[in-house]
Amino acid sequence: MKFKEDSPIHQFLHLGSKFILLNFLYIISCLPIITIGIATTSLMSTTLNFAINEDEALLKNYLKSWKDNWKKGSISFGFLFLITTVLLFVSIFWISFNSQLRYLLGFITAVLFIYLVISLCFSLALVARYDNPLLKSISLSLRLPLVN
């Protein structure tokens, strides 16, 4: 049985193994909690770059994107994650409070929490894709869930 390097099966397995290694690198780089934003931004940037250019240097692009986006990704994630965490605790507080308004206020803060989680995902995607100032990316990410 001959082994052909240009066969579609070999190319598929080779590309699949690169994506598996990319995901392992992402998981390892997410282990310190403060680097989740940078790692997610780098992963989004790498996969978007692959989708547009079909550039197969996935690990190299991931590390380059990590170096390029570390400041914007970490600040964007830190800002929105802090607000989201505070809102989660406020939601839990109102739900556990003995009052007539607990369900209404708990529901409102839970909806705002979900909205900010979606905004956080949009923010990291915007940082990965576009070279905007940080405040503009955060502002756009807070407006995008309303449009969609």
CSV table of C-alpha atoms in Angstrom, one decimal:
chain,number,residue,atom,x,y,z
A,1,MET,CA,0.0,0.0,0.0
A,2,LYS,CA,1.5,3.3,-1.1
A,3,PHE,CA,1.1,6.5,1.0
A,4,LYS,CA,0.4,9.6,-0.9
A,5,GLU,CA,1.0,12.9,0.8
A,6,ASP,CA,-1.3,14.9,-1.5
A,7,SER,CA,-4.3,12.7,-1.0
A,8,PRO,CA,-7.4,14.3,0.3
A,9,ILE,CA,-7.5,12.0,3.4
A,10,HIS,CA,-4.0,12.9,4.3
A,11,GLN,CA,-4.6,16.6,3.9
A,12,PHE,CA,-7.8,16.4,6.0
A,13,LEU,CA,-6.0,14.5,8.8
A,14,HIS,CA,-3.1,16.8,8.7
A,15,LEU,CA,-5.3,19.9,9.0
A,16,GLY,CA,-7.4,18.2,11.7
A,17,SER,CA,-4.3,17.5,13.7
A,18,LYS,CA,-3.2,21.2,13.4
A,19,PHE,CA,-6.6,22.3,14.8
A,20,ILE,CA,-6.4,19.8,17.6
A,21,LEU,CA,-3.0,21.2,18.6
A,22,LEU,CA,-4.4,24.7,18.3
A,23,ASN,CA,-7.2,23.8,20.7
A,24,PHE,CA,-4.7,22.2,23.2
A,25,LEU,CA,-2.6,25.4,23.0
A,26,TYR,CA,-5.8,27.5,23.6
A,27,ILE,CA,-6.7,25.4,26.6
A,28,ILE,CA,-3.2,25.6,28.1
A,29,SER,CA,-3.1,29.3,27.6
A,30,CYS,CA,-6.5,29.7,29.3
A,31,LEU,CA,-5.3,28.0,32.5
A,32,PRO,CA,-4.3,31.3,34.1
A,33,ILE,CA,-7.7,33.0,34.4
A,34,ILE,CA,-6.4,36.4,33.5
A,35,THR,CA,-5.3,35.2,30.1
A,36,ILE,CA,-8.7,34.0,28.9
A,37,GLY,CA,-9.4,37.2,27.0
A,38,ILE,CA,-6.0,37.2,25.2
A,39,ALA,CA,-6.3,33.5,24.4
A,40,THR,CA,-9.9,33.8,23.1
A,41,THR,CA,-8.9,36.8,21.0
A,42,SER,CA,-5.9,35.0,19.5
A,43,LEU,CA,-8.0,31.9,18.8
A,44,MET,CA,-10.7,34.0,17.0
A,45,SER,CA,-8.0,35.9,15.1
A,46,THR,CA,-6.3,32.7,14.0
A,47,THR,CA,-9.5,31.0,12.9
A,48,LEU,CA,-10.8,34.1,11.0
A,49,ASN,CA,-7.4,34.3,9.3
A,50,PHE,CA,-7.7,30.7,8.3
A,51,ALA,CA,-11.2,31.2,7.0
A,52,ILE,CA,-10.2,34.2,4.9
A,53,ASN,CA,-6.8,33.1,3.6
A,54,GLU,CA,-6.7,29.4,4.3
A,55,ASP,CA,-3.3,29.9,5.9
A,56,GLU,CA,-2.3,26.6,7.5
A,57,ALA,CA,0.3,28.0,9.9
A,58,LEU,CA,-2.2,27.9,12.7
A,59,LEU,CA,0.2,27.7,15.7
A,60,LYS,CA,2.4,30.4,14.3
A,61,ASN,CA,-0.5,32.7,13.7
A,62,TYR,CA,-1.9,32.0,17.2
A,63,LEU,CA,1.3,33.0,18.8
A,64,LYS,CA,1.7,36.1,16.6
A,65,SER,CA,-1.9,37.1,17.4
A,66,TRP,CA,-1.2,36.6,21.1
A,67,LYS,CA,1.7,39.0,20.9
A,68,ASP,CA,-0.2,41.5,18.8
A,69,ASN,CA,-3.4,41.6,20.8
A,70,TRP,CA,-2.4,40.9,24.4
A,71,LYS,CA,-3.0,44.5,25.6
A,72,LYS,CA,-6.4,45.1,24.0
A,73,GLY,CA,-7.7,41.5,24.6
A,74,SER,CA,-6.8,41.6,28.3
A,75,ILE,CA,-8.2,45.1,29.0
A,76,SER,CA,-11.4,44.4,27.1
A,77,PHE,CA,-11.9,41.0,28.8
A,78,GLY,CA,-11.0,42.5,32.2
A,79,PHE,CA,-13.4,45.4,32.0
A,80,LEU,CA,-16.4,43.5,30.8
A,81,PHE,CA,-15.7,40.5,33.0
A,82,LEU,CA,-15.5,42.7,36.1
A,83,ILE,CA,-18.9,44.3,35.2
A,84,THR,CA,-20.4,40.9,34.4
A,85,THR,CA,-19.2,39.3,37.6
A,86,VAL,CA,-20.6,42.2,39.7
A,87,LEU,CA,-23.9,41.9,37.9
A,88,LEU,CA,-24.0,38.2,38.5
A,89,PHE,CA,-23.6,38.7,42.3
A,90,VAL,CA,-26.2,41.5,42.3
A,91,SER,CA,-28.6,39.1,40.5
A,92,ILE,CA,-28.0,36.4,43.1
A,93,PHE,CA,-28.4,38.9,45.9
A,94,TRP,CA,-31.8,40.1,44.6
A,95,ILE,CA,-33.1,36.5,44.0
A,96,SER,CA,-32.1,35.5,47.6
A,97,PHE,CA,-33.5,38.6,49.2
A,98,ASN,CA,-36.9,38.4,50.9
A,99,SER,CA,-38.9,41.0,49.2
A,100,GLN,CA,-41.9,41.4,46.8
A,101,LEU,CA,-39.6,42.8,44.1
A,102,ARG,CA,-37.0,40.0,44.3
A,103,TYR,CA,-38.1,38.1,41.2
A,104,LEU,CA,-38.5,41.3,39.1
A,105,LEU,CA,-35.1,42.7,40.1
A,106,GLY,CA,-33.4,39.3,39.9
A,107,PHE,CA,-34.9,38.8,36.5
A,108,ILE,CA,-33.8,42.3,35.3
A,109,THR,CA,-30.2,41.8,36.6
A,110,ALA,CA,-30.1,38.2,35.1
A,111,VAL,CA,-31.1,39.6,31.7
A,112,LEU,CA,-28.4,42.3,31.9
A,113,PHE,CA,-25.9,39.6,32.9
A,114,ILE,CA,-26.7,37.6,29.8
A,115,TYR,CA,-26.5,40.7,27.7
A,116,LEU,CA,-23.1,41.5,29.0
A,117,VAL,CA,-21.8,38.0,28.4
A,118,ILE,CA,-22.9,38.3,24.8
A,119,SER,CA,-21.2,41.7,24.7
A,120,LEU,CA,-18.0,40.2,26.0
A,121,CYS,CA,-18.0,37.6,23.2
A,122,PHE,CA,-18.6,40.4,20.6
A,123,SER,CA,-15.8,42.5,22.2
A,124,LEU,CA,-13.2,39.8,21.9
A,125,ALA,CA,-14.3,39.1,18.3
A,126,LEU,CA,-14.0,42.8,17.4
A,127,VAL,CA,-10.5,43.0,18.9
A,128,ALA,CA,-9.5,39.9,17.0
A,129,ARG,CA,-10.8,41.1,13.6
A,130,TYR,CA,-10.5,44.9,13.5
A,131,ASP,CA,-7.7,47.3,14.5
A,132,ASN,CA,-10.0,49.8,16.3
A,133,PRO,CA,-9.2,51.8,19.4
A,134,LEU,CA,-10.2,49.8,22.6
A,135,LEU,CA,-13.0,52.1,23.7
A,136,LYS,CA,-14.6,52.0,20.2
A,137,SER,CA,-14.4,48.1,20.3
A,138,ILE,CA,-16.1,48.0,23.7
A,139,SER,CA,-18.7,50.6,22.7
A,140,LEU,CA,-19.5,48.6,19.6
A,141,SER,CA,-19.7,45.4,21.5
A,142,LEU,CA,-22.2,46.9,23.9
A,143,ARG,CA,-24.4,48.0,21.0
A,144,LEU,CA,-24.1,44.9,18.8
A,145,PRO,CA,-26.5,42.6,20.9
A,146,LEU,CA,-29.2,45.2,20.5
A,147,VAL,CA,-28.9,45.1,16.7
A,148,ASN,CA,-28.8,41.3,16.4
